PDB file of C-alpha atoms in Angstrom:
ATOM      1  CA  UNK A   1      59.434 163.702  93.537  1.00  0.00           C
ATOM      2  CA  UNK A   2      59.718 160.623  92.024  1.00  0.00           C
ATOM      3  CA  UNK A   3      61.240 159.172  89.158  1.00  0.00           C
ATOM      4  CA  UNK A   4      57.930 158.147  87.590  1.00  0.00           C
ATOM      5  CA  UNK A   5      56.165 161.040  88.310  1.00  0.00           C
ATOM      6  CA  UNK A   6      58.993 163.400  85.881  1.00  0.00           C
ATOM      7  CA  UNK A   7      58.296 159.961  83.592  1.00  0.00           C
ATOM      8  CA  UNK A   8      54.690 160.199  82.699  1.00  0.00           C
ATOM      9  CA  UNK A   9      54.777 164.064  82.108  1.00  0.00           C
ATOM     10  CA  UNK A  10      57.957 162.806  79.493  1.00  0.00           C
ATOM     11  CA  UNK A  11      55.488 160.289  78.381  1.00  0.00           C
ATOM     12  CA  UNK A  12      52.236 162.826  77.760  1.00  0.00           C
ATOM     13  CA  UNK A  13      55.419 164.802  75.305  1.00  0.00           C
ATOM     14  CA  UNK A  14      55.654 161.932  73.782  1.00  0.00           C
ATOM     15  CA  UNK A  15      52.041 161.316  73.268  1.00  0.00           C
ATOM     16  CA  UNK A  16      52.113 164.839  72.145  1.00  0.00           C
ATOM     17  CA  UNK A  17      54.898 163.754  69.203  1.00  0.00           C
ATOM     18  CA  UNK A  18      52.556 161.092  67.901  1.00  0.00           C
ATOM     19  CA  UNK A  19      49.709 163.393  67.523  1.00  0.00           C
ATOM     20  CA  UNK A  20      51.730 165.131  65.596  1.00  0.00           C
ATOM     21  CA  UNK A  21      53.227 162.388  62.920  1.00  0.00           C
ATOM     22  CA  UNK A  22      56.520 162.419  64.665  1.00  0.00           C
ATOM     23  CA  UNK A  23      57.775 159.631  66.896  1.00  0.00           C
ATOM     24  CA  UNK A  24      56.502 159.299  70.179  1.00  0.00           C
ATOM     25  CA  UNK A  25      59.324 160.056  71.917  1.00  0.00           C
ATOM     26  CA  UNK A  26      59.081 163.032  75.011  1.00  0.00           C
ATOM     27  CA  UNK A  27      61.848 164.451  77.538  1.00  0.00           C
ATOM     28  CA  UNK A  28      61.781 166.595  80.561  1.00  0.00           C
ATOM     29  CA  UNK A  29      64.875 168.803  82.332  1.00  0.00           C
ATOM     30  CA  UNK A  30      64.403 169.123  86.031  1.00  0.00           C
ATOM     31  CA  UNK A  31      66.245 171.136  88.447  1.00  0.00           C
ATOM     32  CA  UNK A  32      65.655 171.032  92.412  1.00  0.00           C
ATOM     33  CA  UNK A  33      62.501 168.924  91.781  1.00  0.00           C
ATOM     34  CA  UNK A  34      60.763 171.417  89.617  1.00  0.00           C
ATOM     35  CA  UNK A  35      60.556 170.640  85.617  1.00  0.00           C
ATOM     36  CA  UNK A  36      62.904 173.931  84.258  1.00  0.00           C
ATOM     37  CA  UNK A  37      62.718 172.405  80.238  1.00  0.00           C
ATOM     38  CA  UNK A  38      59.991 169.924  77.832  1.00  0.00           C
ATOM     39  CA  UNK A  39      60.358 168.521  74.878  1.00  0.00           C
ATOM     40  CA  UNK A  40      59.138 166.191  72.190  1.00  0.00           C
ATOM     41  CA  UNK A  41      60.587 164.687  69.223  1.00  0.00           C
ATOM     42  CA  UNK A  42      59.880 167.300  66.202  1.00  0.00           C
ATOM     43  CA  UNK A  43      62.444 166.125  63.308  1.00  0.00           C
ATOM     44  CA  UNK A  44      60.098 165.110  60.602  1.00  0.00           C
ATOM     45  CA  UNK A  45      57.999 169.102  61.474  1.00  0.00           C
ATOM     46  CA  UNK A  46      61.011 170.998  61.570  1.00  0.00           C
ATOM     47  CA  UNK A  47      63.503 169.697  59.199  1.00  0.00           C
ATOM     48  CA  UNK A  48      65.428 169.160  61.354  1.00  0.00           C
ATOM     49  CA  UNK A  49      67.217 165.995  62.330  1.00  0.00           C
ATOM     50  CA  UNK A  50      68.687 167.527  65.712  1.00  0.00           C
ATOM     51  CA  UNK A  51      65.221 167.850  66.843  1.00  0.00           C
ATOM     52  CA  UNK A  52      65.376 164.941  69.017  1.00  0.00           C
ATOM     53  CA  UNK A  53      63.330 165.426  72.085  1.00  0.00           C
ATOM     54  CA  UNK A  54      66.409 165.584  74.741  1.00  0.00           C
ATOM     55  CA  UNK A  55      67.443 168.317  72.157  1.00  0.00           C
ATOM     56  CA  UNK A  56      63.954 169.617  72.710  1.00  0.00           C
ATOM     57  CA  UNK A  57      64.203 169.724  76.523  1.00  0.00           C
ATOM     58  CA  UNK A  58      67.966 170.624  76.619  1.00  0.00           C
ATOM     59  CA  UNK A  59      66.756 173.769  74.542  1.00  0.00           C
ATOM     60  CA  UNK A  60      63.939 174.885  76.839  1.00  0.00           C
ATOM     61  CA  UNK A  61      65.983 174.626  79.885  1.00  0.00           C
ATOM     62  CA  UNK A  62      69.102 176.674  78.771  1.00  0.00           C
ATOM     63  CA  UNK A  63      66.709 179.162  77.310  1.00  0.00           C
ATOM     64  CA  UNK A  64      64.346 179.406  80.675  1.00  0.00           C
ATOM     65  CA  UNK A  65      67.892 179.136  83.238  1.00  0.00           C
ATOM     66  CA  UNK A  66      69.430 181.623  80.884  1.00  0.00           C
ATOM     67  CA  UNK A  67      72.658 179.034  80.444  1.00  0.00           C
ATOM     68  CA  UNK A  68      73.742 176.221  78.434  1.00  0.00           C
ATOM     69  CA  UNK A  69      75.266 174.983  81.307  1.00  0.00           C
ATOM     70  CA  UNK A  70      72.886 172.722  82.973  1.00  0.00           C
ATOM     71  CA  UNK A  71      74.640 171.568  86.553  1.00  0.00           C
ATOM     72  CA  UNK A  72      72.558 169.889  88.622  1.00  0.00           C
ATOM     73  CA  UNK A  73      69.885 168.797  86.498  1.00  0.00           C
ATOM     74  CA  UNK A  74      68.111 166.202  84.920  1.00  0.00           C
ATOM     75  CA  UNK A  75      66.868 164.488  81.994  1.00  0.00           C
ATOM     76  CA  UNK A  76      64.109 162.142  82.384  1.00  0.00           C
ATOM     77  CA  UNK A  77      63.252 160.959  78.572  1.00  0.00           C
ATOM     78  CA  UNK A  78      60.946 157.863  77.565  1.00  0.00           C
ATOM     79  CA  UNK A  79      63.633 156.540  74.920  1.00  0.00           C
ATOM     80  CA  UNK A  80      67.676 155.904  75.821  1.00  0.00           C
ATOM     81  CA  UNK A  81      69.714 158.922  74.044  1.00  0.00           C
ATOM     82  CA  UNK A  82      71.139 157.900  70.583  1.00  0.00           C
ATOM     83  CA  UNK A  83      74.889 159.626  70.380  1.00  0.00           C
ATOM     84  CA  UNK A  84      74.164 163.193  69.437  1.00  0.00           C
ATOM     85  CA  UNK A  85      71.419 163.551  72.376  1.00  0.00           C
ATOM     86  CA  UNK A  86      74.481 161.819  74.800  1.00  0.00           C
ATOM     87  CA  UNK A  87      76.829 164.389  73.471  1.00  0.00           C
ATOM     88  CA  UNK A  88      74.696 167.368  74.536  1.00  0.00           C
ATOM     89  CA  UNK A  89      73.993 165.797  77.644  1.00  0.00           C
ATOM     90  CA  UNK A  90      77.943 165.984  78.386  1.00  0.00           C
ATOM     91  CA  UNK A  91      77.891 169.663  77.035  1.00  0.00           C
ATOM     92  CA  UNK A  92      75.486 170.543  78.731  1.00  0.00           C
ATOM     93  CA  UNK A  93      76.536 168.909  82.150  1.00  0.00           C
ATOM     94  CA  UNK A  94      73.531 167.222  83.113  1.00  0.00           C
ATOM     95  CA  UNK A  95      73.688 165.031  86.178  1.00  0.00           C
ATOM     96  CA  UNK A  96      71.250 162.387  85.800  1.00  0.00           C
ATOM     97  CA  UNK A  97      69.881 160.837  82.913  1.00  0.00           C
ATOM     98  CA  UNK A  98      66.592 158.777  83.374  1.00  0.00           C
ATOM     99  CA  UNK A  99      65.273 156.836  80.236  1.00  0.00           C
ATOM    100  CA  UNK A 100      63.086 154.322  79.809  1.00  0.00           C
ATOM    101  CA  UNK A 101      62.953 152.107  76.913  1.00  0.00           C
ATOM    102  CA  UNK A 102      66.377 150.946  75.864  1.00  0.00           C
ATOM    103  CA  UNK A 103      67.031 151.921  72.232  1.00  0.00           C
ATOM    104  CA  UNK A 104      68.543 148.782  70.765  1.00  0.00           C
ATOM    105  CA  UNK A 105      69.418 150.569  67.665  1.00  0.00           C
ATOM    106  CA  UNK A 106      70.922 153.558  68.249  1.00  0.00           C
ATOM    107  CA  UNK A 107      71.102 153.860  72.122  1.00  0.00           C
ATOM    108  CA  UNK A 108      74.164 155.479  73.702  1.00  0.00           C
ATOM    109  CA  UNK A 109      73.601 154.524  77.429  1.00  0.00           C
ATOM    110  CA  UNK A 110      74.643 150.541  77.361  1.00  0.00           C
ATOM    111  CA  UNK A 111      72.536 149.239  74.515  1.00  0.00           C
ATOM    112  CA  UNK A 112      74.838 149.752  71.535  1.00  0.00           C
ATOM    113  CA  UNK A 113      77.360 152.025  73.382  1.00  0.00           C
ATOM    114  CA  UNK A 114      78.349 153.469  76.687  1.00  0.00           C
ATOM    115  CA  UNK A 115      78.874 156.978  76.257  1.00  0.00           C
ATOM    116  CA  UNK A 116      78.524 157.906  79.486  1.00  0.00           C
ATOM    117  CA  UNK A 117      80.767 155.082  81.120  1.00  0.00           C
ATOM    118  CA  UNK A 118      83.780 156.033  78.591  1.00  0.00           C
ATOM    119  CA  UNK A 119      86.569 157.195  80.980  1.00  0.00           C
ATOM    120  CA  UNK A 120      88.509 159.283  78.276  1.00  0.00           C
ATOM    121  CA  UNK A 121      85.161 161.687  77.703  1.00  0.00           C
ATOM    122  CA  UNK A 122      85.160 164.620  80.551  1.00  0.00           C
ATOM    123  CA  UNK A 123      81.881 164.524  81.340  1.00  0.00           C
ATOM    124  CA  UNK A 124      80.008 161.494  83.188  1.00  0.00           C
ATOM    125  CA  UNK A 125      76.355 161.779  84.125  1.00  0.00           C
ATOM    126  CA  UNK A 126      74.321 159.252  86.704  1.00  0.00           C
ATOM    127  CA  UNK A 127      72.302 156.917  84.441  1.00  0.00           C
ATOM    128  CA  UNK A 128      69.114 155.000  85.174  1.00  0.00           C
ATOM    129  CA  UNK A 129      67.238 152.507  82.984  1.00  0.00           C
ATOM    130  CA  UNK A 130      64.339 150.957  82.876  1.00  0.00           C
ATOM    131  CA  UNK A 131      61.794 153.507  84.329  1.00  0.00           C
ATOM    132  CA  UNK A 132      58.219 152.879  83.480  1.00  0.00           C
ATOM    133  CA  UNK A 133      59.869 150.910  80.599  1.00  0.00           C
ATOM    134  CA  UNK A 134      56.751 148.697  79.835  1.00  0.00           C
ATOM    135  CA  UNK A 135      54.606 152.263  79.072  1.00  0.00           C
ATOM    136  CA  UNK A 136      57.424 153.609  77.068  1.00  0.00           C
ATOM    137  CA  UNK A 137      57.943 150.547  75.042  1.00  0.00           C
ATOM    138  CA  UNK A 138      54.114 150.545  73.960  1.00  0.00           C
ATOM    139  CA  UNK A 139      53.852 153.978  72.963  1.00  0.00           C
ATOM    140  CA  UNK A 140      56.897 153.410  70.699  1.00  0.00           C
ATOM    141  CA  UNK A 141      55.716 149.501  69.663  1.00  0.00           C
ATOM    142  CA  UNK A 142      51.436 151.064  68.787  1.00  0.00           C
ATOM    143  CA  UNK A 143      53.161 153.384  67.016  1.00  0.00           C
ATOM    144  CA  UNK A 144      55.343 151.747  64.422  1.00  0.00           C
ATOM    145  CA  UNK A 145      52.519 148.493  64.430  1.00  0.00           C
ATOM    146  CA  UNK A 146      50.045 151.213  62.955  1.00  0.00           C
ATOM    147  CA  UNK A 147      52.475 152.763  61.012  1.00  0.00           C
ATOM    148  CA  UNK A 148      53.080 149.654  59.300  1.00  0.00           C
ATOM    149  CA  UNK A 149      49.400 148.396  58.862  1.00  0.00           C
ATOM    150  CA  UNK A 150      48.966 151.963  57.269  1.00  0.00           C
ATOM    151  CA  UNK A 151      51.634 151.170  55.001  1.00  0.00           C
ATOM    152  CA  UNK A 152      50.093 147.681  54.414  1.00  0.00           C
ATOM    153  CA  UNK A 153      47.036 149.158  53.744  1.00  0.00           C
ATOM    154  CA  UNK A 154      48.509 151.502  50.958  1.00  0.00           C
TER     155      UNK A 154
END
């Protein structure tokens, strides 16, 4: 399957977030073409700020293989992982990482920091940017334009 395809069902999660109050941010695990883990950011809900939505996915798919180790995977998420997400990628041993909004902030995959190119970490997964990045970049953009007019509005 394609790249997209694992995409929009990341980007439906993250639609699913927003609903919700969080921010829209959604990630999928796949393994051998078949989505094994889904998961949407849930901080703000859960109290709890490790509830990131690779966290989210990361958690499904080591409970539903039945291993933290996830070889041969990957994570397909609508927003470039911040450090702690990039960390548990590396734990975890994902393959491939597929985002697609950079995260000029916070984002660990070339945008603030390289995680994943640092030689000295043991760990290096395939990275790929910019997938469906226009879609991803609304969702996040409505949602923090309405969040401020709200606040405006207040």
């Amino acid at each position: 399957m394609s790249d997209e395809i694992f995409m929009r069902v990341a980007l439906e999660l993250a639609r699913k977030a927003e609903s919700l109050g969080e921010v829209p941010v959604g990630a999928v695990v796949v393994k051998n073409g078949e989505i094994v883990g889904r998961g949407f950011n849930a901080p703000i809900s859960r109290h709890d700020p490790s509830a990131h939505a690779e966290m989210m996915a990361l958690r499904d798919a080591a409970q539903r293989l039945d291993n933290y180790r996830l070889v041969d995977c990957e994570l397909f998420v609508t927003l470039e992982p911040c450090p702690m997400c990039a960390g548990a990628i590396m734990h975890a041993r994902i393959a491939r990482v597929v985002y697609g909004a950079s995260d000029p902030k916070t984002g660990a995959c070339g945008s603030v920091m390289d995680m994943f190119a640092e030689r000295r970490l043991n760990h290096h997964a395939e990275v790929t940017g910019g997938v469906l990045m226009e879609d991803c970049s609304a969702v996040l953009s409505n949602f923090f334009a309405l969040r401020r007019a709200q606040q405006k509005a207040e």
